[in-house]
PDB file of C-alpha atoms and ligand atoms in Angstrom:
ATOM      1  CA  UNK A   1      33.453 -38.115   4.626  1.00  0.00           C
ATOM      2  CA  UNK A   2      31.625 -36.937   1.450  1.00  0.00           C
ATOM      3  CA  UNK A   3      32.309 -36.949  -2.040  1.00  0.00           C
ATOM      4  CA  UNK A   4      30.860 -34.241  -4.420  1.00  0.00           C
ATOM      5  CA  UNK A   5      31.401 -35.416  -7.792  1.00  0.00           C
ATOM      6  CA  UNK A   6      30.872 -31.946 -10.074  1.00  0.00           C
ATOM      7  CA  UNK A   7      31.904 -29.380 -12.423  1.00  0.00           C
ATOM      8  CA  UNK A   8      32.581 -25.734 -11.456  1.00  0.00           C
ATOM      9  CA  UNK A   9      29.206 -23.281 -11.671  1.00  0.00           C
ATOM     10  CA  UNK A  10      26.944 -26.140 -12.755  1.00  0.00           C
ATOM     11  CA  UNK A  11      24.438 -27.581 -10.057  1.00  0.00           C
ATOM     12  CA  UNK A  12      27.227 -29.412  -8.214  1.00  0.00           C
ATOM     13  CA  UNK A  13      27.643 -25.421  -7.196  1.00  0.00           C
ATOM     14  CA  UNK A  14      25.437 -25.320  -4.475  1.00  0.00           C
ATOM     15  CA  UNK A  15      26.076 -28.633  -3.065  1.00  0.00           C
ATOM     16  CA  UNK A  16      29.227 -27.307  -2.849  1.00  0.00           C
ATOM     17  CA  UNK A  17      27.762 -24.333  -0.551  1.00  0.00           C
ATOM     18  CA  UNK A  18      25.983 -26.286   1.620  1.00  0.00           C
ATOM     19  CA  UNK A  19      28.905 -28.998   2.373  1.00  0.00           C
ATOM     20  CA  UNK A  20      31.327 -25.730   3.146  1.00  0.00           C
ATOM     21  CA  UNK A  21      28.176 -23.680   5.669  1.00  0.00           C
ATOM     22  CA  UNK A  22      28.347 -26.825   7.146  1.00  0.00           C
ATOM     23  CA  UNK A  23      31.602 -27.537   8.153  1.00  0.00           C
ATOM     24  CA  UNK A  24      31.712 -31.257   7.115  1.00  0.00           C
ATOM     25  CA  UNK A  25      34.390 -33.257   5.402  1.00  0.00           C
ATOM     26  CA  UNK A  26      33.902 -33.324   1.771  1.00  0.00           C
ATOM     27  CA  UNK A  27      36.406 -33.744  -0.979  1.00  0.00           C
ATOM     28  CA  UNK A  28      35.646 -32.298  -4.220  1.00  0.00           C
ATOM     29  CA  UNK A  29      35.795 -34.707  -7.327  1.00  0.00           C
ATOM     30  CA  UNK A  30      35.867 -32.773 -10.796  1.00  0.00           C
ATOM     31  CA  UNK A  31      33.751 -34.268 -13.958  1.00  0.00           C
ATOM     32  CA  UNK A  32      35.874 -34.662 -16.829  1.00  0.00           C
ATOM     33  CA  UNK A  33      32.206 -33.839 -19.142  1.00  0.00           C
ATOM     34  CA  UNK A  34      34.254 -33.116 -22.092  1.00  0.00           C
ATOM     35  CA  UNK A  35      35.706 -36.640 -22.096  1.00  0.00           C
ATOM     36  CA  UNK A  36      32.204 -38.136 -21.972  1.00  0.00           C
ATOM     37  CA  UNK A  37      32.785 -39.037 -17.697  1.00  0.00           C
ATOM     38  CA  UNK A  38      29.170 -38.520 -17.288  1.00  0.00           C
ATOM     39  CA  UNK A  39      28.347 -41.745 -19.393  1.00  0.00           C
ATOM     40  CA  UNK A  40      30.964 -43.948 -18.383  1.00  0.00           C
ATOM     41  CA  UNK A  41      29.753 -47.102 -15.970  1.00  0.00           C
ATOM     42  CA  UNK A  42      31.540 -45.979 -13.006  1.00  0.00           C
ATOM     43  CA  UNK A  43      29.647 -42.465 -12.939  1.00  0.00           C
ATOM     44  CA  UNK A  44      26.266 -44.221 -13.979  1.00  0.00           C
ATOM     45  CA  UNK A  45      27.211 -46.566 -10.940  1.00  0.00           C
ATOM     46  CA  UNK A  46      26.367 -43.397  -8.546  1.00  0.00           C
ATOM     47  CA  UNK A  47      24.452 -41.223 -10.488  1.00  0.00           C
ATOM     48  CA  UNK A  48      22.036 -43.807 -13.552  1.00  0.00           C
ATOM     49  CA  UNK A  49      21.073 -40.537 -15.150  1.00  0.00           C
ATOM     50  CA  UNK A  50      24.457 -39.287 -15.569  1.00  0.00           C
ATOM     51  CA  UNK A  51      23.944 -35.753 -14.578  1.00  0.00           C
ATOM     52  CA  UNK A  52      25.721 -33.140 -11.896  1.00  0.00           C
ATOM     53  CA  UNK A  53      25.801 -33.423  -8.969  1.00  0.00           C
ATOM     54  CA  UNK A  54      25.949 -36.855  -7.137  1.00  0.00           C
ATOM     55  CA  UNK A  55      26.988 -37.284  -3.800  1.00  0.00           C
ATOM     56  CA  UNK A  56      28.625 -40.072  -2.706  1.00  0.00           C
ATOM     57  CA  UNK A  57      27.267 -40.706   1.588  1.00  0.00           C
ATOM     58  CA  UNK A  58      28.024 -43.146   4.195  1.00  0.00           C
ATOM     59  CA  UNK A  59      24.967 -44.489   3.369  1.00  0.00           C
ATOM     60  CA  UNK A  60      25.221 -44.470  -0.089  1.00  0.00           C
ATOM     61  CA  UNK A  61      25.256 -42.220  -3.289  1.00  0.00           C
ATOM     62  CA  UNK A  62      22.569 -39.722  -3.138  1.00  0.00           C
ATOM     63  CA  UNK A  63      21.629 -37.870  -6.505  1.00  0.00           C
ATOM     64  CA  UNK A  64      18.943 -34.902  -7.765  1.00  0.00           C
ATOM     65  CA  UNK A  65      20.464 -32.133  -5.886  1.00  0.00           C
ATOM     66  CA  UNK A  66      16.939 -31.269  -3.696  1.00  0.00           C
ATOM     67  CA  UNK A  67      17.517 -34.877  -2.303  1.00  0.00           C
ATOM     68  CA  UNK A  68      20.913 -33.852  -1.750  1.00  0.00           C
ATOM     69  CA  UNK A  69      20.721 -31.066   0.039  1.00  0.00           C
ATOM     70  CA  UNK A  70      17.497 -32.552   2.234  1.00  0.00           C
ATOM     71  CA  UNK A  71      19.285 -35.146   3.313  1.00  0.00           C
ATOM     72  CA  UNK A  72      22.315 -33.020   3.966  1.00  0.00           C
ATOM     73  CA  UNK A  73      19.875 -30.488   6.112  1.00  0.00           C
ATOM     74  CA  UNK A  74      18.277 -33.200   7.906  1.00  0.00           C
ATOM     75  CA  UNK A  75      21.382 -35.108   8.664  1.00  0.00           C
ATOM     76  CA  UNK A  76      23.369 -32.082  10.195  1.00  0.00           C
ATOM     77  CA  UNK A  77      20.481 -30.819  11.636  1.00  0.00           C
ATOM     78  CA  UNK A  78      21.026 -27.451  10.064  1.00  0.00           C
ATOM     79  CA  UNK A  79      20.532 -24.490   6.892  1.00  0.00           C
ATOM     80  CA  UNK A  80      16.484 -25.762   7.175  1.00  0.00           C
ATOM     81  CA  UNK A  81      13.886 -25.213   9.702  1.00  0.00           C
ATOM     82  CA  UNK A  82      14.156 -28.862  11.848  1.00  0.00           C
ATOM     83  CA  UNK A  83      10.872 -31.439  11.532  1.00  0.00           C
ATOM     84  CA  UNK A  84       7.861 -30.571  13.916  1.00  0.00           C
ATOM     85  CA  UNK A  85       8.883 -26.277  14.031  1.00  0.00           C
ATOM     86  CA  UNK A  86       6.241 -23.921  12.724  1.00  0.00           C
ATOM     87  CA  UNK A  87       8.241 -22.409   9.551  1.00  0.00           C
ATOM     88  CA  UNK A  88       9.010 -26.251   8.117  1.00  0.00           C
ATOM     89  CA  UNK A  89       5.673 -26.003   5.933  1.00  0.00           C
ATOM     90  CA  UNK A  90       6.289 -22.562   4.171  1.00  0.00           C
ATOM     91  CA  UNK A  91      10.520 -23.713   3.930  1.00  0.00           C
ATOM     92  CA  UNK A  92       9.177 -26.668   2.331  1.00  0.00           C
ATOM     93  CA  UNK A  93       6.457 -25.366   0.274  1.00  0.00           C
ATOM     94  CA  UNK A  94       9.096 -22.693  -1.244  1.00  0.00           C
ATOM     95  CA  UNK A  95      11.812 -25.689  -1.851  1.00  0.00           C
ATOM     96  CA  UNK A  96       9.504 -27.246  -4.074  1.00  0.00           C
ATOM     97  CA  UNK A  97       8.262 -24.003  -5.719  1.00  0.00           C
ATOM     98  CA  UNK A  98      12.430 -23.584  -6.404  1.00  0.00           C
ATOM     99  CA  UNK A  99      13.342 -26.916  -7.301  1.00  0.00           C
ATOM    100  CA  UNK A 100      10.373 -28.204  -9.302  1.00  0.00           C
ATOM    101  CA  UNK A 101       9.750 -24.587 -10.840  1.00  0.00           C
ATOM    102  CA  UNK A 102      12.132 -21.700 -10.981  1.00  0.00           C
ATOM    103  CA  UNK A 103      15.314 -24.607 -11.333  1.00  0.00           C
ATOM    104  CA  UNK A 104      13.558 -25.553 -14.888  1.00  0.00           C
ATOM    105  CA  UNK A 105      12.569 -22.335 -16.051  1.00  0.00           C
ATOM    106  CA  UNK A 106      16.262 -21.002 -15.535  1.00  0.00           C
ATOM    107  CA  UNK A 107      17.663 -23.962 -17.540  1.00  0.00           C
ATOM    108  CA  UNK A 108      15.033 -23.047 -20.312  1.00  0.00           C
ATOM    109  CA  UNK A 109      16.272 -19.817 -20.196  1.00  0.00           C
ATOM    110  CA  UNK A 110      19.636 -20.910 -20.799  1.00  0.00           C
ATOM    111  CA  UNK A 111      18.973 -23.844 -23.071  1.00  0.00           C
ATOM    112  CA  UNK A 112      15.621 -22.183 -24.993  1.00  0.00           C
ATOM    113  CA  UNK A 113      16.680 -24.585 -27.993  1.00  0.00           C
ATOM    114  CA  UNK A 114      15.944 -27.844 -25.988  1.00  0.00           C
ATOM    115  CA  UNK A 115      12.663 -27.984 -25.937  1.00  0.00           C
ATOM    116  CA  UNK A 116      11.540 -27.239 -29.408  1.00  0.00           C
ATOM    117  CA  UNK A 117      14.410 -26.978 -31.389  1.00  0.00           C
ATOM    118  CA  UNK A 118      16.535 -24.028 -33.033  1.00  0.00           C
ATOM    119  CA  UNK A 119      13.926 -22.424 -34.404  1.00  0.00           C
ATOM    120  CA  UNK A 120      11.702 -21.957 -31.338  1.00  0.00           C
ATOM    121  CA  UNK A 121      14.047 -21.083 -29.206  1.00  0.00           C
ATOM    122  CA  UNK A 122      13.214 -16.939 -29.462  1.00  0.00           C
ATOM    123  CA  UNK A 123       9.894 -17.941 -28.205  1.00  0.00           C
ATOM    124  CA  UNK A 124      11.205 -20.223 -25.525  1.00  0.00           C
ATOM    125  CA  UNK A 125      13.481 -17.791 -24.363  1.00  0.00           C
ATOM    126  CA  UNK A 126      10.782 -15.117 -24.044  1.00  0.00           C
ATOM    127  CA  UNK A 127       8.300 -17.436 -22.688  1.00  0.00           C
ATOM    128  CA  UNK A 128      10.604 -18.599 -20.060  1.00  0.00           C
ATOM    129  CA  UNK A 129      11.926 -14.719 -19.011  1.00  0.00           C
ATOM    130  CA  UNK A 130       8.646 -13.905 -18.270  1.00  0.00           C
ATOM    131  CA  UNK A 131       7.597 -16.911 -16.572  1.00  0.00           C
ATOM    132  CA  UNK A 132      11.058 -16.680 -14.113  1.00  0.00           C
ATOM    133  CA  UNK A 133      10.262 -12.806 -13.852  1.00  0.00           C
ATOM    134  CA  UNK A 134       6.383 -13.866 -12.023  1.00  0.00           C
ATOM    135  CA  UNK A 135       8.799 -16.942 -10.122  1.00  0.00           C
ATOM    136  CA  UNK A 136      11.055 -14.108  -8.984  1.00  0.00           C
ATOM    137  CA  UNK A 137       8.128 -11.801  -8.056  1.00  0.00           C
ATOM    138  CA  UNK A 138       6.361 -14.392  -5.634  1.00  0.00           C
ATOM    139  CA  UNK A 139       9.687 -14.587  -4.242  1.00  0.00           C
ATOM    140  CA  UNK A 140      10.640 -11.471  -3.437  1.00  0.00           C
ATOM    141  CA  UNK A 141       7.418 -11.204  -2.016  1.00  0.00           C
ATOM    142  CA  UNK A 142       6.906 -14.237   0.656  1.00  0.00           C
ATOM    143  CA  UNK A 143      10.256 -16.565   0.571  1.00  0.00           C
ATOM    144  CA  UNK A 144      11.725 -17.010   3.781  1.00  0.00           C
ATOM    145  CA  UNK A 145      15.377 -15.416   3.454  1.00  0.00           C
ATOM    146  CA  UNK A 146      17.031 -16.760   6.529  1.00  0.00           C
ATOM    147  CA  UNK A 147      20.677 -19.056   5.507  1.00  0.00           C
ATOM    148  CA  UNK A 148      19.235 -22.279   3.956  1.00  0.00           C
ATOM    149  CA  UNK A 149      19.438 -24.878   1.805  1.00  0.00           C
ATOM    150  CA  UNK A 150      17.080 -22.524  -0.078  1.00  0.00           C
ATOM    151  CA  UNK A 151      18.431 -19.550  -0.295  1.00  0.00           C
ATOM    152  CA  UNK A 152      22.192 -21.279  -1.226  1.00  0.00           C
ATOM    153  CA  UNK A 153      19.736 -22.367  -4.100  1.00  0.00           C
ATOM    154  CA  UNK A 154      17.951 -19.568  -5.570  1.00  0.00           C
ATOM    155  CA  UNK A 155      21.134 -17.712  -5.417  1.00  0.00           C
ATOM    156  CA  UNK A 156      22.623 -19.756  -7.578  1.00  0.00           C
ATOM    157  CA  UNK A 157      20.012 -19.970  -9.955  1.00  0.00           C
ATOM    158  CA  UNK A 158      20.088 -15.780  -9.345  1.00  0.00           C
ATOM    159  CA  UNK A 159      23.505 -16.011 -10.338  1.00  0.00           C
ATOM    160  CA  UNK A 160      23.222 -18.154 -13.476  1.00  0.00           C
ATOM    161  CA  UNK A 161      20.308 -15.690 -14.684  1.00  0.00           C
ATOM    162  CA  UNK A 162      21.856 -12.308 -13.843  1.00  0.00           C
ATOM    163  CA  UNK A 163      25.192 -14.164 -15.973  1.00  0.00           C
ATOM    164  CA  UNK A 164      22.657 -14.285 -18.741  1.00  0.00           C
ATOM    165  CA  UNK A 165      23.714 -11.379 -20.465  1.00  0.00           C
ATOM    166  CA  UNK A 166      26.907 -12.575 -21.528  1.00  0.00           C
ATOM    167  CA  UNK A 167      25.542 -14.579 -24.181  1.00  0.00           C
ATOM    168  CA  UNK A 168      21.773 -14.355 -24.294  1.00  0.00           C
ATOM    169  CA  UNK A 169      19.003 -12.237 -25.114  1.00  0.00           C
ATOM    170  CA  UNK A 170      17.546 -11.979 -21.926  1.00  0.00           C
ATOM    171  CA  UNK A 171      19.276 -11.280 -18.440  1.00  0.00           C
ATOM    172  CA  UNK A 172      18.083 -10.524 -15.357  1.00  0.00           C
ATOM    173  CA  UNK A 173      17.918  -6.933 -13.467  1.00  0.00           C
ATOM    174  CA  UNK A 174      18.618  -8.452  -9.930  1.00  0.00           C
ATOM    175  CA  UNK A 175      17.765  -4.478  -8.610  1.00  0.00           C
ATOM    176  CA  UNK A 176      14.094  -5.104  -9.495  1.00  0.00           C
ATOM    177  CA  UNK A 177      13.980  -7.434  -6.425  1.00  0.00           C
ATOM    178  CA  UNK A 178      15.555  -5.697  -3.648  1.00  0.00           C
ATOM    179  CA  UNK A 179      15.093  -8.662  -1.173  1.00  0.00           C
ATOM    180  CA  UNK A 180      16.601 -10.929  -3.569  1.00  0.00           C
ATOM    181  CA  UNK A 181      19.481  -8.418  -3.788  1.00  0.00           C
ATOM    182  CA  UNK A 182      19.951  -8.262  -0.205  1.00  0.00           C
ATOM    183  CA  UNK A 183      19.745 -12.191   0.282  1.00  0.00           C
ATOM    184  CA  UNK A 184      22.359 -12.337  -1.667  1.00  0.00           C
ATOM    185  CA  UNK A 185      24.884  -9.952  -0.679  1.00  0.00           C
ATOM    186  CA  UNK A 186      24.428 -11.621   2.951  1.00  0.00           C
ATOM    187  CA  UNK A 187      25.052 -14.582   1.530  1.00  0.00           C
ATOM    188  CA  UNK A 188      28.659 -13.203   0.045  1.00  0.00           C
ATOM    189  CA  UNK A 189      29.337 -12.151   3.100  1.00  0.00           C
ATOM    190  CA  UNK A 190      29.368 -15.597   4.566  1.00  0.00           C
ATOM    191  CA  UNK A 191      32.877 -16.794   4.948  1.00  0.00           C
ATOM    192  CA  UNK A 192      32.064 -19.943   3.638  1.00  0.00           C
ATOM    193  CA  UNK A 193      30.183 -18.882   0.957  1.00  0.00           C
ATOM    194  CA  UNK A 194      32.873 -16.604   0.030  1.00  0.00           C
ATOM    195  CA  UNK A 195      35.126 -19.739   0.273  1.00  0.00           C
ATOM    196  CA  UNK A 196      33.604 -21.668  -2.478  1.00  0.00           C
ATOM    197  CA  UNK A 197      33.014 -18.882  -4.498  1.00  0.00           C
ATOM    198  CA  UNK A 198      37.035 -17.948  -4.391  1.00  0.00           C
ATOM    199  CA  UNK A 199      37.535 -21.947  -4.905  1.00  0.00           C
ATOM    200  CA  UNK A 200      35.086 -22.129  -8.184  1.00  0.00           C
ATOM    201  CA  UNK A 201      36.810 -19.096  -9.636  1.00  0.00           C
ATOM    202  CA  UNK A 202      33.629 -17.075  -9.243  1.00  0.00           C
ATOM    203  CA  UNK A 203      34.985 -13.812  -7.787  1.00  0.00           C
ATOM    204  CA  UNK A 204      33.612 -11.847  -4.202  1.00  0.00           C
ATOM    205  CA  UNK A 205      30.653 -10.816  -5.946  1.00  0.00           C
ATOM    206  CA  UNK A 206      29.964 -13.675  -8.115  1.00  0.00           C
ATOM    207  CA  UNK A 207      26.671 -13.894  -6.727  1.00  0.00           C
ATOM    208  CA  UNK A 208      25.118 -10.217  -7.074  1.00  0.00           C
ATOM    209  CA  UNK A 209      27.103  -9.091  -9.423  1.00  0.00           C
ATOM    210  CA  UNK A 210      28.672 -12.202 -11.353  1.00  0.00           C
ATOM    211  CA  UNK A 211      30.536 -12.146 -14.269  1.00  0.00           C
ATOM    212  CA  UNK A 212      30.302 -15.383 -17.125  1.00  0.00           C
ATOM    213  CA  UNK A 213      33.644 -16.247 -16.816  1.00  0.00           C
ATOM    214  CA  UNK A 214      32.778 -18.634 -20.632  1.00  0.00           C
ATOM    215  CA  UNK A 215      33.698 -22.066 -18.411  1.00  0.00           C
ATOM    216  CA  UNK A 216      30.454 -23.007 -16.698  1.00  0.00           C
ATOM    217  CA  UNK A 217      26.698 -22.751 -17.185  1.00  0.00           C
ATOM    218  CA  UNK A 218      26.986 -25.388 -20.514  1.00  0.00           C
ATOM    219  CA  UNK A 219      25.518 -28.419 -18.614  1.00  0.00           C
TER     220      UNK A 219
HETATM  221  N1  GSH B   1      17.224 -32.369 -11.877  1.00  0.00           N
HETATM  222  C1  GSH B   1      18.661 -32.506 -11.859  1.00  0.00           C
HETATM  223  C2  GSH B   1      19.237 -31.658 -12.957  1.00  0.00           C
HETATM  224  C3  GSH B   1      20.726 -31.862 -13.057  1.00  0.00           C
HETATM  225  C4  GSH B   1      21.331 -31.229 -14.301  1.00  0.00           C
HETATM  226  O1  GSH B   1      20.620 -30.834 -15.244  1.00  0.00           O
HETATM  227  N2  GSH B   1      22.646 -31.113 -14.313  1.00  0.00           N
HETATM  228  C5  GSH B   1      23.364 -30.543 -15.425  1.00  0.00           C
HETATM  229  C6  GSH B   1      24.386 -29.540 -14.921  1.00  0.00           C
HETATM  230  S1  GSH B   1      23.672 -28.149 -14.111  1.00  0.00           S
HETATM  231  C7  GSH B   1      24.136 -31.639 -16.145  1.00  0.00           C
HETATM  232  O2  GSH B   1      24.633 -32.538 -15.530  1.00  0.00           O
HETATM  233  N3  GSH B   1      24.237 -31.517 -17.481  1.00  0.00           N
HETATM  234  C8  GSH B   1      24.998 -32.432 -18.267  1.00  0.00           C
HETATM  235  C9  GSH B   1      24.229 -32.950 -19.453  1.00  0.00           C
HETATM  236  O3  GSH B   1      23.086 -32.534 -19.668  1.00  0.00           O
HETATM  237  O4  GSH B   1      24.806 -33.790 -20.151  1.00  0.00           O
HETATM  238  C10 GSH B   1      19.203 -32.083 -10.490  1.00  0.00           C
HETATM  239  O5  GSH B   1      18.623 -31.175  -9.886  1.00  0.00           O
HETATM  240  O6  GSH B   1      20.191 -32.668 -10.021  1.00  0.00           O
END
């Protein structure tokens, strides 16, 4: 049994994908944020950096959601390429481009006054559209689109881009990268994808063609 301790469309999100492709049990635990949950002692007991998502394991809580959903792939043998096969290098290699690259640039796209302030934050916004617009093109051009732990995450971060428009300058064309398109209209058609989409109030669609529904994307 697995707890996922999150909030609906924040990174918990596609945790909450990969628990529901794979069948497991898994009870989802809701972060009261707003009444300052994230700092209290029990949630810095599982997670010391106070930030969504943590799972709690058998073996213990797990947090950073790329540890959490390699140790969910490698324990259920499944949604990544197993140890020892001959597309577990270029899975891998795209993970970390995801995780340690597009992941950040998205956030700085949605948070452009973090870094520097409010008064950089037109430059940080443009800097970081056009440095997830040459993420996106590499990978539209090589990822490996297959059901995975990877493409559960880049379609969220797809999703949380594309949302963009709602209430920032720039937003995502997601018809400029046709595979990316596809990927994730497959990925809709997944029952259990369409599952936790229908569960997070996210709508059939909420991947290709999402709507900000003004309750997520603030973490
Ligand atoms: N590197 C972390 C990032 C986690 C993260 O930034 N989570 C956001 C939600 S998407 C959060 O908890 N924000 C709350 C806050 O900043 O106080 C991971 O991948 O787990």
């Amino acid at each position: 049994m697995y707890i996922l301790h999150g909030v609906y469309d924040w990174g918990s999100l596609v945790v909450h994908l990969a628990l529901e492709e794979l069948g497991v049990n898994y009870e989802f635990k809701s972060v009261d944020y707003e009444k300052g949950a994230l700092a209290s002692p029990a949630y810095r007991a599982l997670n010391p950096v106070g930030l969504v998502p943590v799972l709690e394991t058998p073996q213990g809580p797990i947090f950073e959601t790329a540890a959490i959903l390699l140790y969910l792939a490698e324990t259920h043998h499944a949604l990544a390429p197993e140890v020892g096969t001959s597309n577990r290098t270029a899975f891998l290699s795209w993970f970390a481009f995801v995780t340690n690259g597009l992941h950040p640039t998205v956030m700085a796209l949605f948070h452009p006054e973090r870094p520097l302030g409010e008064a950089n934050q037109a430059a940080v916004s443009e800097a970081s559209f056009t440095r997830m617009s040459s993420q996106l093109d590499q990978l539209e051009a090589h990822m490996p689109v297959a059901p995975s732990i990877l493409t559960l995450y880049v379609a969220m971060l797809l999703r949380w881009a594309i949302c963009g428009s709602a209430y920032r300058r720039h937003t995502l064309d997601i018809s400029a990268y046709p595979k990316l398109a596809l990927m994730l209209r497959d990925l809709e058609a997944r029952p259990a994808v369409a599952r936790v989409l229908e569960r997070e109030g996210l709508g059939p669609r909420g991947l290709s063609q999402p709507e900000y529904a003004g309750a997520g994307l603030t973490g």
